[in-house]
PDB file of C-alpha atoms in Angstrom:
ATOM      1  CA  UNK V   1      28.200  41.487  -3.682  1.00  0.00           C
ATOM      2  CA  UNK V   2      27.927  37.788  -2.531  1.00  0.00           C
ATOM      3  CA  UNK V   3      28.546  35.264  -4.975  1.00  0.00           C
ATOM      4  CA  UNK V   4      26.820  32.264  -5.923  1.00  0.00           C
ATOM      5  CA  UNK V   5      28.514  29.122  -4.844  1.00  0.00           C
ATOM      6  CA  UNK V   6      30.132  27.293  -7.787  1.00  0.00           C
ATOM      7  CA  UNK V   7      27.888  24.468  -9.351  1.00  0.00           C
ATOM      8  CA  UNK V   8      29.330  21.289  -8.680  1.00  0.00           C
ATOM      9  CA  UNK V   9      29.143  18.396 -11.244  1.00  0.00           C
ATOM     10  CA  UNK V  10      27.495  15.265  -9.701  1.00  0.00           C
ATOM     11  CA  UNK V  11      29.871  12.636  -8.705  1.00  0.00           C
ATOM     12  CA  UNK V  12      29.460   9.300 -10.228  1.00  0.00           C
ATOM     13  CA  UNK V  13      28.099   8.138  -6.964  1.00  0.00           C
ATOM     14  CA  UNK V  14      25.723  11.117  -6.867  1.00  0.00           C
ATOM     15  CA  UNK V  15      24.613  10.063 -10.348  1.00  0.00           C
ATOM     16  CA  UNK V  16      24.043   6.252  -9.422  1.00  0.00           C
ATOM     17  CA  UNK V  17      21.928   7.453  -6.310  1.00  0.00           C
ATOM     18  CA  UNK V  18      19.734   9.699  -8.766  1.00  0.00           C
ATOM     19  CA  UNK V  19      19.416   6.762 -11.144  1.00  0.00           C
ATOM     20  CA  UNK V  20      18.470   4.464  -8.400  1.00  0.00           C
ATOM     21  CA  UNK V  21      15.938   6.862  -7.047  1.00  0.00           C
ATOM     22  CA  UNK V  22      14.166   6.841 -10.508  1.00  0.00           C
ATOM     23  CA  UNK V  23      14.230   2.898 -11.215  1.00  0.00           C
ATOM     24  CA  UNK V  24      12.805  -0.160  -9.368  1.00  0.00           C
ATOM     25  CA  UNK V  25      14.370  -2.309  -6.976  1.00  0.00           C
ATOM     26  CA  UNK V  26      15.756  -4.776  -9.606  1.00  0.00           C
ATOM     27  CA  UNK V  27      16.997  -2.086 -11.661  1.00  0.00           C
ATOM     28  CA  UNK V  28      18.839  -0.821  -8.672  1.00  0.00           C
ATOM     29  CA  UNK V  29      20.454  -4.171  -8.167  1.00  0.00           C
ATOM     30  CA  UNK V  30      21.390  -4.293 -11.740  1.00  0.00           C
ATOM     31  CA  UNK V  31      22.808  -0.591 -11.559  1.00  0.00           C
ATOM     32  CA  UNK V  32      24.805  -1.580  -8.337  1.00  0.00           C
ATOM     33  CA  UNK V  33      26.332  -4.706  -9.721  1.00  0.00           C
ATOM     34  CA  UNK V  34      27.253  -2.798 -12.942  1.00  0.00           C
ATOM     35  CA  UNK V  35      28.497   0.029 -10.819  1.00  0.00           C
ATOM     36  CA  UNK V  36      30.782  -2.130  -8.620  1.00  0.00           C
ATOM     37  CA  UNK V  37      32.408  -3.674 -11.575  1.00  0.00           C
ATOM     38  CA  UNK V  38      33.359   0.012 -12.994  1.00  0.00           C
ATOM     39  CA  UNK V  39      34.127   1.419  -9.553  1.00  0.00           C
ATOM     40  CA  UNK V  40      36.993  -0.911  -8.645  1.00  0.00           C
ATOM     41  CA  UNK V  41      39.054   2.238  -7.646  1.00  0.00           C
ATOM     42  CA  UNK V  42      36.786   3.455  -5.008  1.00  0.00           C
ATOM     43  CA  UNK V  43      36.084   1.160  -1.948  1.00  0.00           C
ATOM     44  CA  UNK V  44      32.587  -0.126  -1.668  1.00  0.00           C
ATOM     45  CA  UNK V  45      31.012   0.264   1.635  1.00  0.00           C
ATOM     46  CA  UNK V  46      29.666  -3.215   2.936  1.00  0.00           C
ATOM     47  CA  UNK V  47      25.836  -3.333   2.858  1.00  0.00           C
ATOM     48  CA  UNK V  48      24.364  -5.605   5.768  1.00  0.00           C
ATOM     49  CA  UNK V  49      21.959  -8.227   4.744  1.00  0.00           C
ATOM     50  CA  UNK V  50      19.200  -6.264   6.374  1.00  0.00           C
ATOM     51  CA  UNK V  51      20.084  -3.165   4.275  1.00  0.00           C
ATOM     52  CA  UNK V  52      20.232  -5.202   1.216  1.00  0.00           C
ATOM     53  CA  UNK V  53      16.972  -6.958   1.700  1.00  0.00           C
ATOM     54  CA  UNK V  54      15.323  -3.432   2.024  1.00  0.00           C
ATOM     55  CA  UNK V  55      16.953  -1.803  -0.874  1.00  0.00           C
ATOM     56  CA  UNK V  56      15.795  -4.680  -3.108  1.00  0.00           C
ATOM     57  CA  UNK V  57      12.243  -4.899  -2.000  1.00  0.00           C
ATOM     58  CA  UNK V  58      11.059  -1.388  -3.275  1.00  0.00           C
ATOM     59  CA  UNK V  59       8.193  -1.710  -5.891  1.00  0.00           C
ATOM     60  CA  UNK V  60       8.226  -5.364  -5.474  1.00  0.00           C
ATOM     61  CA  UNK V  61       4.356  -5.899  -5.440  1.00  0.00           C
ATOM     62  CA  UNK V  62       4.044  -4.728  -9.007  1.00  0.00           C
ATOM     63  CA  UNK V  63       5.969  -7.471 -10.283  1.00  0.00           C
ATOM     64  CA  UNK V  64       4.610 -10.718  -8.942  1.00  0.00           C
ATOM     65  CA  UNK V  65       0.891 -12.188  -9.031  1.00  0.00           C
ATOM     66  CA  UNK V  66       0.342 -12.929  -5.378  1.00  0.00           C
ATOM     67  CA  UNK V  67      -2.072 -15.669  -6.187  1.00  0.00           C
ATOM     68  CA  UNK V  68       0.258 -17.251  -8.466  1.00  0.00           C
ATOM     69  CA  UNK V  69       3.373 -16.858  -6.079  1.00  0.00           C
ATOM     70  CA  UNK V  70       1.150 -18.694  -3.193  1.00  0.00           C
ATOM     71  CA  UNK V  71       0.387 -21.320  -5.459  1.00  0.00           C
ATOM     72  CA  UNK V  72       3.516 -21.933  -6.633  1.00  0.00           C
ATOM     73  CA  UNK V  73       5.179 -22.243  -3.511  1.00  0.00           C
ATOM     74  CA  UNK V  74       2.515 -24.632  -2.268  1.00  0.00           C
ATOM     75  CA  UNK V  75       3.157 -26.732  -5.580  1.00  0.00           C
ATOM     76  CA  UNK V  76       7.018 -26.683  -4.774  1.00  0.00           C
ATOM     77  CA  UNK V  77       6.233 -27.744  -1.202  1.00  0.00           C
ATOM     78  CA  UNK V  78       4.458 -30.557  -2.553  1.00  0.00           C
ATOM     79  CA  UNK V  79       7.755 -31.547  -4.471  1.00  0.00           C
ATOM     80  CA  UNK V  80       6.837 -30.158  -7.828  1.00  0.00           C
ATOM     81  CA  UNK V  81      10.056 -29.660  -9.450  1.00  0.00           C
ATOM     82  CA  UNK V  82       8.777 -26.931 -12.182  1.00  0.00           C
ATOM     83  CA  UNK V  83       6.285 -25.070  -9.819  1.00  0.00           C
ATOM     84  CA  UNK V  84       7.400 -21.660 -10.812  1.00  0.00           C
ATOM     85  CA  UNK V  85       6.294 -20.707 -14.420  1.00  0.00           C
ATOM     86  CA  UNK V  86       6.180 -17.282 -16.189  1.00  0.00           C
ATOM     87  CA  UNK V  87       2.372 -16.773 -15.131  1.00  0.00           C
ATOM     88  CA  UNK V  88       4.070 -15.651 -11.656  1.00  0.00           C
ATOM     89  CA  UNK V  89       4.903 -12.354 -13.202  1.00  0.00           C
ATOM     90  CA  UNK V  90       3.029  -9.382 -14.074  1.00  0.00           C
ATOM     91  CA  UNK V  91       3.860  -7.806 -17.591  1.00  0.00           C
ATOM     92  CA  UNK V  92       6.222  -5.573 -15.747  1.00  0.00           C
ATOM     93  CA  UNK V  93       7.507  -8.432 -13.912  1.00  0.00           C
ATOM     94  CA  UNK V  94       8.317 -10.602 -16.891  1.00  0.00           C
ATOM     95  CA  UNK V  95      10.415  -8.039 -18.322  1.00  0.00           C
ATOM     96  CA  UNK V  96      12.392  -7.882 -15.016  1.00  0.00           C
ATOM     97  CA  UNK V  97      12.543 -11.425 -14.717  1.00  0.00           C
ATOM     98  CA  UNK V  98      14.137 -11.862 -18.215  1.00  0.00           C
ATOM     99  CA  UNK V  99      16.412  -9.107 -17.404  1.00  0.00           C
ATOM    100  CA  UNK V 100      17.556 -10.856 -14.294  1.00  0.00           C
ATOM    101  CA  UNK V 101      17.890 -14.203 -15.721  1.00  0.00           C
ATOM    102  CA  UNK V 102      20.011 -12.995 -18.770  1.00  0.00           C
ATOM    103  CA  UNK V 103      22.166 -10.775 -16.287  1.00  0.00           C
ATOM    104  CA  UNK V 104      22.505 -13.717 -13.991  1.00  0.00           C
ATOM    105  CA  UNK V 105      23.894 -15.880 -16.776  1.00  0.00           C
ATOM    106  CA  UNK V 106      26.227 -13.235 -18.293  1.00  0.00           C
ATOM    107  CA  UNK V 107      27.305 -11.111 -15.480  1.00  0.00           C
ATOM    108  CA  UNK V 108      29.478 -12.625 -12.508  1.00  0.00           C
ATOM    109  CA  UNK V 109      29.146  -9.655 -10.441  1.00  0.00           C
ATOM    110  CA  UNK V 110      25.438  -9.814 -10.557  1.00  0.00           C
ATOM    111  CA  UNK V 111      25.497 -13.581 -10.276  1.00  0.00           C
ATOM    112  CA  UNK V 112      27.494 -13.119  -7.035  1.00  0.00           C
ATOM    113  CA  UNK V 113      25.152 -10.751  -5.490  1.00  0.00           C
ATOM    114  CA  UNK V 114      22.088 -12.914  -6.469  1.00  0.00           C
ATOM    115  CA  UNK V 115      23.418 -15.807  -5.204  1.00  0.00           C
ATOM    116  CA  UNK V 116      24.341 -14.227  -1.758  1.00  0.00           C
ATOM    117  CA  UNK V 117      20.658 -12.842  -1.364  1.00  0.00           C
ATOM    118  CA  UNK V 118      19.469 -16.224  -2.039  1.00  0.00           C
ATOM    119  CA  UNK V 119      21.944 -17.864   0.291  1.00  0.00           C
ATOM    120  CA  UNK V 120      20.909 -15.534   2.960  1.00  0.00           C
ATOM    121  CA  UNK V 121      17.295 -15.980   2.314  1.00  0.00           C
ATOM    122  CA  UNK V 122      17.747 -19.826   2.417  1.00  0.00           C
ATOM    123  CA  UNK V 123      19.512 -19.548   6.067  1.00  0.00           C
ATOM    124  CA  UNK V 124      16.664 -17.503   7.364  1.00  0.00           C
ATOM    125  CA  UNK V 125      13.973 -20.105   6.115  1.00  0.00           C
ATOM    126  CA  UNK V 126      16.287 -22.984   7.757  1.00  0.00           C
ATOM    127  CA  UNK V 127      15.883 -20.917  10.963  1.00  0.00           C
ATOM    128  CA  UNK V 128      12.265 -19.883  10.652  1.00  0.00           C
ATOM    129  CA  UNK V 129      11.209 -23.691   9.735  1.00  0.00           C
ATOM    130  CA  UNK V 130      12.775 -25.031  12.942  1.00  0.00           C
ATOM    131  CA  UNK V 131      10.201 -23.573  15.171  1.00  0.00           C
ATOM    132  CA  UNK V 132       7.399 -23.153  12.241  1.00  0.00           C
ATOM    133  CA  UNK V 133       4.972 -26.462  12.874  1.00  0.00           C
ATOM    134  CA  UNK V 134       2.377 -25.348  10.421  1.00  0.00           C
ATOM    135  CA  UNK V 135       4.592 -23.758   7.770  1.00  0.00           C
ATOM    136  CA  UNK V 136       2.736 -20.287   8.276  1.00  0.00           C
ATOM    137  CA  UNK V 137       5.934 -18.568   9.175  1.00  0.00           C
ATOM    138  CA  UNK V 138       7.611 -19.651   6.182  1.00  0.00           C
ATOM    139  CA  UNK V 139       4.835 -18.798   4.003  1.00  0.00           C
ATOM    140  CA  UNK V 140       4.765 -15.167   5.282  1.00  0.00           C
ATOM    141  CA  UNK V 141       8.214 -14.847   4.639  1.00  0.00           C
ATOM    142  CA  UNK V 142       7.969 -16.586   1.198  1.00  0.00           C
ATOM    143  CA  UNK V 143       5.167 -14.031   0.083  1.00  0.00           C
ATOM    144  CA  UNK V 144       6.769 -10.923   1.792  1.00  0.00           C
ATOM    145  CA  UNK V 145       8.427  -8.382  -0.369  1.00  0.00           C
ATOM    146  CA  UNK V 146      11.669  -9.974   0.384  1.00  0.00           C
ATOM    147  CA  UNK V 147      10.290 -13.288  -0.335  1.00  0.00           C
ATOM    148  CA  UNK V 148       9.234 -12.101  -3.652  1.00  0.00           C
ATOM    149  CA  UNK V 149      12.816 -10.683  -4.417  1.00  0.00           C
ATOM    150  CA  UNK V 150      14.123 -14.058  -3.246  1.00  0.00           C
ATOM    151  CA  UNK V 151      11.623 -15.836  -5.635  1.00  0.00           C
ATOM    152  CA  UNK V 152      12.691 -13.783  -8.516  1.00  0.00           C
ATOM    153  CA  UNK V 153      16.380 -14.334  -7.974  1.00  0.00           C
ATOM    154  CA  UNK V 154      16.217 -17.969  -7.196  1.00  0.00           C
ATOM    155  CA  UNK V 155      14.034 -18.526 -10.336  1.00  0.00           C
ATOM    156  CA  UNK V 156      16.157 -16.525 -12.623  1.00  0.00           C
ATOM    157  CA  UNK V 157      19.337 -18.560 -11.393  1.00  0.00           C
ATOM    158  CA  UNK V 158      17.394 -21.752 -11.917  1.00  0.00           C
ATOM    159  CA  UNK V 159      17.375 -22.910  -8.387  1.00  0.00           C
ATOM    160  CA  UNK V 160      13.427 -23.312  -8.382  1.00  0.00           C
ATOM    161  CA  UNK V 161      13.722 -25.665 -11.093  1.00  0.00           C
ATOM    162  CA  UNK V 162      15.212 -28.235  -9.083  1.00  0.00           C
ATOM    163  CA  UNK V 163      13.416 -30.243  -6.542  1.00  0.00           C
TER     164      UNK V 163
END
């Protein structure tokens, strides 16, 4: 009689993937930063910037008030130093922002990941603005899902508090 295949215990990588599938984009980032710190014995595949942006942008629409986001970026572009307030976030978004800010301050791995993301997005904005006469393309990027991720991470790091 055929025997049933032996049940395999999920590997740590499989468990992390399942946890990521259940959570939102920022919890995925937080989990990944934590996992990378724990998995120093296993090589981590390098993720391209595009893959990172795609991974982070899942469910972002539920975290930010779009009207407040547009108004905040308009104020920032006019030179206001403190254009980003907590009114930018939904209730769930406020929790995610608070978690990201605390994690940014306490977790060097998370800080490095967030800084890389923000720096990549800043480079993208510099390139876009070279041919963006009326600022519409930059606004589109800043209000896109990846722009919302950028906003949360840049805000959590304190970068948006500076002119």
